Tab-separated table of N, CA and C and ligand atoms in Angstrom:
chain	number	residue	atom	x	y	z
N	6	MET	N	93.512	64.831	76.731
N	6	MET	CA	92.981	66.211	77.861
N	6	MET	C	92.498	67.354	77.279
N	7	ASN	N	91.571	67.147	78.117
N	7	ASN	CA	90.923	68.184	78.167
N	7	ASN	C	90.671	69.114	79.246
N	8	ARG	N	90.022	70.084	78.565
N	8	ARG	CA	89.372	71.478	78.904
N	8	ARG	C	88.553	71.151	80.402
N	9	LEU	N	89.112	72.437	81.442
N	9	LEU	CA	88.109	72.017	82.637
N	9	LEU	C	87.238	72.337	82.393
N	10	ALA	N	85.489	71.879	83.079
N	10	ALA	CA	84.296	72.909	83.565
N	10	ALA	C	84.681	72.899	84.896
N	11	ARG	N	84.302	74.117	85.506
N	11	ARG	CA	84.467	74.265	86.726
N	11	ARG	C	83.185	73.989	87.989
N	12	LEU	N	83.068	72.250	87.554
N	12	LEU	CA	81.834	71.293	88.107
N	12	LEU	C	82.550	71.274	89.964
N	13	MET	N	83.753	71.365	90.317
N	13	MET	CA	83.951	70.417	91.268
N	13	MET	C	84.122	71.538	92.441
N	14	ILE	N	84.023	72.337	92.377
N	14	ILE	CA	83.938	73.350	93.034
N	14	ILE	C	82.787	73.386	94.308
N	15	ARG	N	83.221	73.125	95.630
N	15	ARG	CA	82.103	73.056	96.254
N	15	ARG	C	80.899	74.639	96.702
N	16	SER	N	79.864	74.023	96.756
N	16	SER	CA	79.125	75.302	96.801
N	16	SER	C	79.215	76.224	97.933
N	17	LYS	N	79.277	77.739	97.714
N	17	LYS	CA	80.227	78.599	98.943
N	17	LYS	C	79.362	77.912	100.396
N	18	GLN	N	78.011	77.537	100.289
N	18	GLN	CA	77.758	77.108	101.558
N	18	GLN	C	77.821	76.426	102.003
N	19	ALA	N	78.795	75.541	101.436
N	19	ALA	CA	78.848	74.203	101.913
N	19	ALA	C	80.941	74.818	102.661
N	20	LEU	N	81.270	75.726	101.898
N	20	LEU	CA	82.902	76.169	102.193
N	20	LEU	C	81.919	76.733	103.422
N	21	LEU	N	81.257	77.789	103.187
N	21	LEU	CA	81.185	78.884	104.602
N	21	LEU	C	81.024	77.987	106.035
N	22	THR	N	80.187	76.841	105.471
N	22	THR	CA	80.016	75.507	106.651
N	22	THR	C	81.153	75.118	107.260
N	23	GLU	N	81.959	74.680	106.520
N	23	GLU	CA	82.673	74.419	106.744
N	23	GLU	C	84.000	74.868	107.782
N	24	LEU	N	84.049	76.111	106.765
N	24	LEU	CA	85.229	77.310	107.934
N	24	LEU	C	84.652	77.364	108.934
N	25	ARG	N	83.218	77.970	109.432
N	25	ARG	CA	82.801	77.959	110.879
N	25	ARG	C	82.848	77.174	111.795
N	26	GLN	N	82.991	75.850	110.979
N	26	GLN	CA	83.197	74.315	111.913
N	26	GLN	C	84.575	74.779	112.678
N	27	LYS	N	85.481	75.343	111.456
N	27	LYS	CA	87.064	75.125	112.074
N	27	LYS	C	87.354	75.841	112.972
N	28	GLY	N	86.759	76.677	113.083
N	28	GLY	CA	86.834	77.932	113.864
N	28	GLY	C	87.534	79.603	113.422
N	29	PHE	N	86.609	79.532	111.674
N	29	PHE	CA	87.475	80.589	110.994
N	29	PHE	C	86.580	81.469	111.049
N	30	ARG	N	87.365	82.893	111.845
N	30	ARG	CA	86.801	83.947	112.051
N	30	ARG	C	86.231	84.690	110.984
N	31	MET	N	84.756	84.528	110.535
N	31	MET	CA	84.370	85.166	109.102
N	31	MET	C	84.479	86.598	109.199
N	32	THR	N	84.592	87.482	108.667
N	32	THR	CA	84.784	88.930	108.280
N	32	THR	C	83.995	89.522	107.203
N	33	PRO	N	83.293	90.617	107.085
N	33	PRO	CA	82.669	90.813	105.720
N	33	PRO	C	83.496	90.995	104.709
N	34	GLN	N	85.044	91.426	105.272
N	34	GLN	CA	85.942	91.569	104.453
N	34	GLN	C	86.259	89.671	103.245
N	35	ARG	N	86.365	89.406	104.069
N	35	ARG	CA	87.005	87.736	103.998
N	35	ARG	C	85.593	87.167	102.923
N	36	GLU	N	84.682	87.490	103.634
N	36	GLU	CA	83.616	86.834	103.070
N	36	GLU	C	83.353	87.501	101.062
N	37	ARG	N	83.199	88.725	101.333
N	37	ARG	CA	83.670	89.640	99.821
N	37	ARG	C	84.655	88.938	99.010
N	38	VAL	N	85.906	88.463	99.864
N	38	VAL	CA	87.191	88.216	99.039
N	38	VAL	C	86.626	86.439	98.092
N	39	ILE	N	85.649	85.881	99.342
N	39	ILE	CA	85.272	84.642	98.567
N	39	ILE	C	84.248	85.226	97.348
N	40	ASP	N	83.624	85.687	97.484
N	40	ASP	CA	82.862	85.778	96.413
N	40	ASP	C	83.277	86.403	95.240
N	41	ILE	N	83.828	87.481	95.154
N	41	ILE	CA	84.939	87.448	94.177
N	41	ILE	C	85.656	86.485	93.661
N	42	PHE	N	85.600	86.007	94.259
N	42	PHE	CA	86.501	84.316	93.654
N	42	PHE	C	85.469	83.281	92.980
N	43	TYR	N	84.192	83.187	94.080
N	43	TYR	CA	82.904	82.620	92.890
N	43	TYR	C	82.681	83.134	91.826
N	44	ASP	N	82.904	84.163	91.786
N	44	ASP	CA	82.451	85.189	90.374
N	44	ASP	C	83.485	84.892	89.435
N	45	LEU	N	84.509	84.810	89.869
N	45	LEU	CA	85.371	85.035	88.327
N	45	LEU	C	85.269	83.486	87.245
N	46	PRO	N	85.386	84.279	86.225
N	46	PRO	CA	84.704	83.124	85.559
N	46	PRO	C	85.994	82.074	85.082
N	47	ALA	N	85.939	81.200	84.606
N	47	ALA	CA	86.796	79.620	84.800
N	47	ALA	C	87.683	80.050	83.639
N	48	GLY	N	89.391	79.882	84.503
N	48	GLY	CA	90.491	80.274	84.177
N	48	GLY	C	91.258	81.264	84.191
N	49	GLU	N	90.358	81.960	85.215
N	49	GLU	CA	90.968	82.825	85.158
N	49	GLU	C	91.357	82.986	87.053
N	50	HIS	N	92.320	84.138	87.259
N	50	HIS	CA	92.962	83.921	88.494
N	50	HIS	C	93.394	85.193	88.714
N	51	LEU	N	93.536	85.744	89.961
N	51	LEU	CA	93.610	86.826	90.353
N	51	LEU	C	94.742	87.137	91.577
N	52	ASN	N	95.842	88.018	91.560
N	52	ASN	CA	96.892	88.638	91.953
N	52	ASN	C	96.574	89.279	93.366
N	53	ALA	N	97.246	89.695	93.977
N	53	ALA	CA	96.836	90.765	95.062
N	53	ALA	C	96.715	92.060	95.010
N	54	GLU	N	97.608	92.556	93.675
N	54	GLU	CA	97.100	93.704	93.172
N	54	GLU	C	95.705	93.589	92.240
N	55	ASP	N	95.376	92.895	91.805
N	55	ASP	CA	93.725	92.506	90.952
N	55	ASP	C	92.794	92.901	92.015
N	56	LEU	N	92.974	92.243	93.059
N	56	LEU	CA	91.935	91.634	93.840
N	56	LEU	C	91.911	93.381	94.790
N	57	TYR	N	93.190	93.829	95.475
N	57	TYR	CA	93.011	95.340	95.872
N	57	TYR	C	92.610	96.399	94.928
N	58	ARG	N	92.296	96.288	93.678
N	58	ARG	CA	92.147	97.472	92.860
N	58	ARG	C	90.517	96.986	93.010
N	59	LEU	N	89.789	95.818	93.080
N	59	LEU	CA	88.512	95.290	92.988
N	59	LEU	C	87.574	96.075	93.904
N	60	LEU	N	88.765	95.234	94.858
N	60	LEU	CA	87.971	96.054	96.828
N	60	LEU	C	87.841	97.788	96.791
N	61	LYS	N	89.237	97.833	96.224
N	61	LYS	CA	89.131	99.150	96.521
N	61	LYS	C	88.012	100.047	95.815
N	62	SER	N	87.332	99.938	94.340
N	62	SER	CA	86.320	100.349	94.195
N	62	SER	C	85.429	100.064	94.502
N	63	GLU	N	85.284	99.511	95.437
N	63	GLU	CA	84.219	98.811	96.293
N	63	GLU	C	83.675	99.608	97.763
N	64	THR	N	84.672	99.242	98.009
N	64	THR	CA	84.957	99.995	99.812
N	64	THR	C	86.485	101.020	100.154
N	65	ARG	N	86.351	102.110	100.332
N	65	ARG	CA	87.691	103.108	100.863
N	65	ARG	C	88.443	102.350	101.650
N	66	ASP	N	88.435	101.503	102.448
N	66	ASP	CA	89.036	101.397	104.133
N	66	ASP	C	89.608	99.913	104.049
N	67	ILE	N	90.266	99.897	102.466
N	67	ILE	CA	91.279	98.697	102.516
N	67	ILE	C	93.029	98.899	102.193
N	68	SER	N	93.922	98.139	102.960
N	68	SER	CA	94.877	98.767	102.340
N	68	SER	C	95.232	97.237	101.418
N	69	LEU	N	96.915	97.408	100.868
N	69	LEU	CA	97.017	95.937	99.874
N	69	LEU	C	97.842	95.439	101.050
N	70	ALA	N	98.099	95.727	102.168
N	70	ALA	CA	98.547	94.710	102.840
N	70	ALA	C	97.819	93.918	104.049
N	71	THR	N	96.228	94.462	103.886
N	71	THR	CA	94.793	93.553	104.319
N	71	THR	C	94.880	92.763	103.348
N	72	THR	N	94.892	92.804	102.115
N	72	THR	CA	94.432	92.052	101.019
N	72	THR	C	95.887	91.170	100.761
N	73	TYR	N	97.070	91.117	101.110
N	73	TYR	CA	98.212	90.323	100.732
N	73	TYR	C	97.448	88.972	102.171
N	74	ARG	N	97.073	90.201	103.512
N	74	ARG	CA	96.989	88.758	104.482
N	74	ARG	C	95.534	88.075	104.114
N	75	ALA	N	94.346	88.584	103.519
N	75	ALA	CA	93.381	87.706	103.328
N	75	ALA	C	94.112	86.540	102.606
N	76	LEU	N	94.245	87.325	101.509
N	76	LEU	CA	94.825	85.797	100.540
N	76	LEU	C	95.345	85.022	101.210
N	77	LYS	N	96.503	85.209	101.547
N	77	LYS	CA	97.586	84.070	102.860
N	77	LYS	C	96.595	83.242	103.496
N	78	LEU	N	95.640	83.999	104.083
N	78	LEU	CA	94.855	83.294	105.118
N	78	LEU	C	94.230	82.003	104.471
N	79	LEU	N	93.050	82.896	103.817
N	79	LEU	CA	92.204	81.485	102.557
N	79	LEU	C	93.193	80.426	101.762
N	80	ALA	N	94.313	80.379	101.422
N	80	ALA	CA	95.441	79.671	101.171
N	80	ALA	C	95.703	78.860	102.166
N	81	SER	N	96.324	79.395	103.306
N	81	SER	CA	96.601	78.717	104.180
N	81	SER	C	95.015	78.113	104.874
N	82	VAL	N	93.880	78.105	104.956
N	82	VAL	CA	93.057	77.078	105.282
N	82	VAL	C	92.056	76.044	104.093
N	83	GLY	N	92.815	76.246	102.759
N	83	GLY	CA	92.710	75.632	101.973
N	83	GLY	C	91.382	76.439	101.272
N	84	VAL	N	90.802	77.730	101.634
N	84	VAL	CA	89.934	77.689	100.496
N	84	VAL	C	89.962	78.271	98.794
N	85	LEU	N	91.415	78.623	99.557
N	85	LEU	CA	92.568	78.962	97.928
N	85	LEU	C	93.317	78.404	97.496
N	86	ARG	N	94.170	78.390	96.445
N	86	ARG	CA	94.743	77.378	95.572
N	86	ARG	C	95.781	78.750	95.144
N	87	GLU	N	97.181	78.443	95.640
N	87	GLU	CA	98.347	79.738	95.539
N	87	GLU	C	99.535	78.998	94.289
N	88	GLU	N	99.011	80.023	93.249
N	88	GLU	CA	100.258	79.707	92.042
N	88	GLU	C	101.140	80.633	91.282
N	89	GLU	N	102.012	80.226	91.292
N	89	GLU	CA	103.063	81.501	90.114
N	89	GLU	C	103.053	81.057	89.246
N	90	LEU	N	102.242	81.999	88.386
N	90	LEU	CA	101.867	82.127	86.795
N	90	LEU	C	102.509	82.907	86.661
N	91	THR	N	102.139	84.167	86.412
N	91	THR	CA	103.835	84.814	85.574
N	91	THR	C	105.243	85.714	86.509
N	92	GLU	N	105.240	86.652	86.362
N	92	GLU	CA	106.267	87.316	87.468
N	92	GLU	C	106.099	88.261	87.691
N	93	ASP	N	104.298	88.489	87.706
N	93	ASP	CA	103.691	89.481	88.716
N	93	ASP	C	103.323	88.374	89.982
N	94	GLY	N	104.083	88.123	90.804
N	94	GLY	CA	103.922	87.496	91.527
N	94	GLY	C	102.594	86.053	91.737
N	95	LYS	N	102.016	86.011	92.971
N	95	LYS	CA	101.003	84.514	92.909
N	95	LYS	C	99.810	85.185	92.849
N	96	PHE	N	99.517	84.210	92.132
N	96	PHE	CA	97.610	84.346	91.484
N	96	PHE	C	97.034	83.582	92.030
N	97	TYR	N	96.027	83.528	92.360
N	97	TYR	CA	94.869	82.745	93.573
N	97	TYR	C	93.896	82.257	92.577
N	98	GLU	N	93.270	81.319	93.090
N	98	GLU	CA	91.833	80.682	92.630
N	98	GLU	C	91.208	79.820	93.725
N	99	LEU	N	89.891	79.659	93.377
N	99	LEU	CA	89.580	78.321	94.852
N	99	LEU	C	89.620	77.463	94.491
N	100	ALA	N	89.940	77.085	95.548
N	100	ALA	CA	90.634	75.118	95.355
N	100	ALA	C	89.710	74.678	95.097
N	101	ARG	N	90.028	73.417	94.491
N	101	ARG	CA	88.908	72.533	94.014
N	101	ARG	C	89.010	70.598	94.559
N	102	ASP	N	87.641	70.491	94.255
N	102	ASP	CA	87.752	69.061	94.879
N	102	ASP	C	88.049	68.325	94.197
N	103	GLU	N	89.824	67.799	93.599
N	103	GLU	CA	90.100	67.180	92.111
N	103	GLU	C	90.355	66.317	92.070
N	104	GLU	N	90.355	65.475	91.681
N	104	GLU	CA	91.155	63.829	91.725
N	104	GLU	C	92.284	64.433	91.250
N	105	ALA	N	92.377	64.706	90.182
N	105	ALA	CA	93.674	65.177	89.457
N	105	ALA	C	93.993	66.594	89.520
N	106	PRO	N	95.280	67.159	89.793
N	106	PRO	CA	95.451	68.137	89.473
N	106	PRO	C	94.739	69.098	87.926
N	107	HIS	N	95.077	70.148	88.326
N	107	HIS	CA	95.204	71.154	86.484
N	107	HIS	C	96.172	71.993	86.283
N	108	TYR	N	96.440	71.954	85.873
N	108	TYR	CA	98.043	72.611	85.119
N	108	TYR	C	97.456	74.170	84.247
N	109	HIS	N	98.375	75.041	84.058
N	109	HIS	CA	98.041	76.575	83.205
N	109	HIS	C	99.488	76.572	81.856
N	110	LEU	N	98.550	76.865	80.850
N	110	LEU	CA	98.509	77.706	79.839
N	110	LEU	C	98.552	79.098	79.745
N	111	ILE	N	99.615	79.392	79.482
N	111	ILE	CA	99.958	81.491	79.772
N	111	ILE	C	100.071	81.391	78.296
N	112	CYS	N	99.930	82.459	78.010
N	112	CYS	CA	100.141	82.908	76.852
N	112	CYS	C	101.176	84.354	77.103
N	113	THR	N	102.929	84.341	76.786
N	113	THR	CA	103.065	85.436	77.497
N	113	THR	C	103.020	86.734	76.735
N	114	THR	N	102.304	86.648	75.666
N	114	THR	CA	101.812	87.970	75.119
N	114	THR	C	101.021	88.910	75.626
N	115	CYS	N	100.051	88.019	76.024
N	115	CYS	CA	98.394	88.392	76.337
N	115	CYS	C	97.912	88.350	77.395
N	116	GLY	N	97.993	87.151	78.024
N	116	GLY	CA	98.121	86.637	79.116
N	116	GLY	C	97.066	85.498	79.381
N	117	LEU	N	96.206	85.258	78.528
N	117	LEU	CA	95.532	84.292	78.803
N	117	LEU	C	95.608	83.103	78.753
N	118	THR	N	95.235	82.763	80.076
N	118	THR	CA	95.227	81.101	80.671
N	118	THR	C	94.389	80.132	80.437
N	119	THR	N	94.585	79.248	80.055
N	119	THR	CA	94.002	77.821	79.899
N	119	THR	C	94.093	76.611	80.694
N	120	GLU	N	93.270	76.273	81.251
N	120	GLU	CA	93.688	75.624	82.371
N	120	GLU	C	93.188	73.929	81.473
N	121	PHE	N	94.198	72.809	81.922
N	121	PHE	CA	93.532	71.312	81.406
N	121	PHE	C	94.131	70.290	82.626
N	122	GLU	N	93.597	69.171	82.435
N	122	GLU	CA	94.522	68.321	82.922
N	122	GLU	C	95.062	67.008	82.068
N	123	SER	N	96.250	66.318	82.642
N	123	SER	CA	96.504	65.433	81.635
N	123	SER	C	97.092	64.225	82.854
N	124	PRO	N	96.564	62.705	82.523
N	124	PRO	CA	96.198	61.639	83.357
N	124	PRO	C	98.095	61.709	82.920
N	125	LEU	N	98.344	61.719	81.898
N	125	LEU	CA	99.766	61.056	81.113
N	125	LEU	C	100.569	61.747	81.995
N	126	MET	N	100.350	63.685	82.153
N	126	MET	CA	101.664	63.824	83.049
N	126	MET	C	101.940	63.754	84.526
N	127	LEU	N	100.743	63.598	84.577
N	127	LEU	CA	100.806	62.774	85.690
N	127	LEU	C	100.739	61.540	86.615
N	128	ASN	N	100.956	60.942	85.561
N	128	ASN	CA	101.315	60.064	85.804
N	128	ASN	C	103.187	59.636	85.341
N	129	GLU	N	104.007	60.506	84.567
N	129	GLU	CA	105.026	60.725	84.372
N	129	GLU	C	105.629	61.298	85.898
N	130	ALA	N	105.051	62.245	86.120
N	130	ALA	CA	105.363	63.073	87.742
N	130	ALA	C	105.562	61.767	88.654
N	131	THR	N	104.425	60.931	89.007
N	131	THR	CA	104.074	60.593	89.756
N	131	THR	C	105.534	59.485	89.945
N	132	GLN	N	105.682	58.317	88.639
N	132	GLN	CA	106.982	57.471	88.491
N	132	GLN	C	108.142	58.562	88.672
N	133	VAL	N	108.315	59.846	88.160
N	133	VAL	CA	109.379	60.439	88.837
N	133	VAL	C	109.630	60.383	89.997
N	134	ALA	N	108.978	60.656	91.080
N	134	ALA	CA	108.392	61.290	92.231
N	134	ALA	C	108.947	59.255	92.588
N	135	THR	N	108.284	58.620	92.838
N	135	THR	CA	108.442	56.798	93.198
N	135	THR	C	110.030	56.856	92.689
N	136	ALA	N	110.296	57.685	91.623
N	136	ALA	CA	112.087	56.766	91.425
N	136	ALA	C	113.277	56.873	92.386
N	137	PHE	N	112.777	58.713	92.999
N	137	PHE	CA	113.428	59.084	93.241
N	137	PHE	C	113.194	59.280	95.168
N	138	GLY	N	112.400	58.196	95.515
N	138	GLY	CA	111.845	58.203	96.809
N	138	GLY	C	110.987	58.883	97.323
N	139	PHE	N	110.090	59.622	96.831
N	139	PHE	CA	109.341	60.115	97.083
N	139	PHE	C	107.561	59.709	97.010
N	140	GLU	N	106.485	60.207	97.519
N	140	GLU	CA	105.211	59.953	97.345
N	140	GLU	C	104.802	61.468	96.902
N	141	LEU	N	104.173	61.597	95.218
N	141	LEU	CA	103.786	62.668	95.069
N	141	LEU	C	102.469	63.155	95.613
N	142	LYS	N	102.386	64.398	96.198
N	142	LYS	CA	101.004	64.862	96.632
N	142	LYS	C	100.755	65.959	96.125
N	143	ASP	N	101.202	66.702	95.119
N	143	ASP	CA	100.673	67.286	94.252
N	143	ASP	C	101.268	68.045	93.275
N	144	MET	N	101.552	68.583	91.889
N	144	MET	CA	101.537	69.084	91.308
N	144	MET	C	101.858	70.533	90.314
N	145	GLN	N	102.025	71.262	90.260
N	145	GLN	CA	102.077	72.775	89.347
N	145	GLN	C	102.784	72.521	88.169
N	146	LEU	N	102.232	73.185	86.809
N	146	LEU	CA	102.811	73.250	85.523
N	146	LEU	C	102.136	74.347	85.064
N	147	LYS	N	102.988	74.997	84.751
N	147	LYS	CA	103.133	76.235	83.690
N	147	LYS	C	103.451	76.217	82.533
N	148	LEU	N	103.181	76.274	81.573
N	148	LEU	CA	103.515	75.965	80.611
N	148	LEU	C	103.315	77.397	79.459
N	149	GLN	N	104.105	77.734	78.899
N	149	GLN	CA	104.085	79.275	78.573
N	149	GLN	C	104.169	79.393	77.090
N	150	ALA	N	103.204	79.812	76.397
N	150	ALA	CA	103.211	79.704	75.209
N	150	ALA	C	102.658	81.126	74.586
N	151	THR	N	102.980	81.544	73.454
N	151	THR	CA	101.995	82.390	72.677
N	151	THR	C	100.728	82.069	72.069
N	152	CYS	N	99.979	82.510	71.757
N	152	CYS	CA	98.322	82.037	71.046
N	152	CYS	C	98.742	81.990	69.415
N	153	LEU	N	98.642	81.548	68.592
N	153	LEU	CA	98.354	81.460	67.504
N	153	LEU	C	97.779	82.772	66.658
N	154	PRO	N	98.150	83.102	65.751
N	154	PRO	CA	97.427	83.963	64.818
N	154	PRO	C	95.921	84.203	65.037
N	155	ASP	N	95.972	82.828	64.951
N	155	ASP	CA	94.022	82.815	64.749
N	155	ASP	C	93.120	81.942	65.939
N	156	LYS	N	94.056	82.320	66.780
N	156	LYS	CA	92.878	81.440	67.946
N	156	LYS	C	92.114	82.585	68.444
N	157	PRO	N	91.430	82.182	68.699
N	157	PRO	CA	89.409	82.642	68.465
N	157	PRO	C	89.467	83.343	69.711
N	158	ASP	N	89.964	82.845	70.752
N	158	ASP	CA	89.646	83.558	71.781
N	158	ASP	C	90.536	84.237	72.499
N	159	CYS	N	91.557	84.784	71.503
N	159	CYS	CA	92.935	85.680	71.845
N	159	CYS	C	92.529	87.211	71.687
N	160	PRO	N	92.343	87.959	73.120
N	160	PRO	CA	92.357	89.263	72.750
N	160	PRO	C	92.791	89.810	72.126
N	161	ASN	N	94.660	89.580	71.299
N	161	ASN	CA	94.496	90.238	70.142
N	161	ASN	C	94.234	89.906	69.323
N	162	ARG	N	93.560	88.937	68.632
N	162	ARG	CA	93.979	88.604	67.235
N	162	ARG	C	93.553	89.195	66.825
N	163	GLN	N	94.490	89.569	65.663
N	163	GLN	CA	93.623	90.310	63.874
N	163	GLN	C	92.592	89.549	63.640
N	164	SER	N	92.044	91.050	63.645
N	164	SER	CA	90.781	90.695	62.624
N	164	SER	C	90.669	90.557	61.069
N	165	ARG	N	90.376	90.110	60.515
N	165	ARG	CA	90.587	90.155	58.889
N	165	ARG	C	89.196	90.496	57.848
L	13	ZN	ZN1	93.900	77.386	87.667
L	14	ZN	ZN1	97.680	85.719	73.732
């Protein structure tokens, strides 16, 4: 089981070229949204409100509805991946060219998210799908947990 490095992400230039070839209309706002996701530290995800707040701090001319639409649109063309990580609605991250899906471990107290992949779980899921007559296409898995008291990267860690 390994933590993921963000190696499998297409370069932004390659992505923009691909979108243009598909006839996607790139606006400055959509390009800014893509930029924000490229700048996001590994393991971080944004929901519409997070993104809206970020965009709002840069430009006055944006509404929450426009932000929602931009996210939906970018997810529909495969730029972003949509996941339900917490009760705060859908979260987004850059879609990666990865052979195996990655999963999320989320702390229900501080919200810290760790990504991992697991060939074992993928294998199990493939077998379950096959047993019921399906072909597995994708898998989303969210493990809800709480940070152990001495977890080094927990923002709420008690300093001793
Ligand atoms: Zn993720
Ligand atoms: Zn935590």
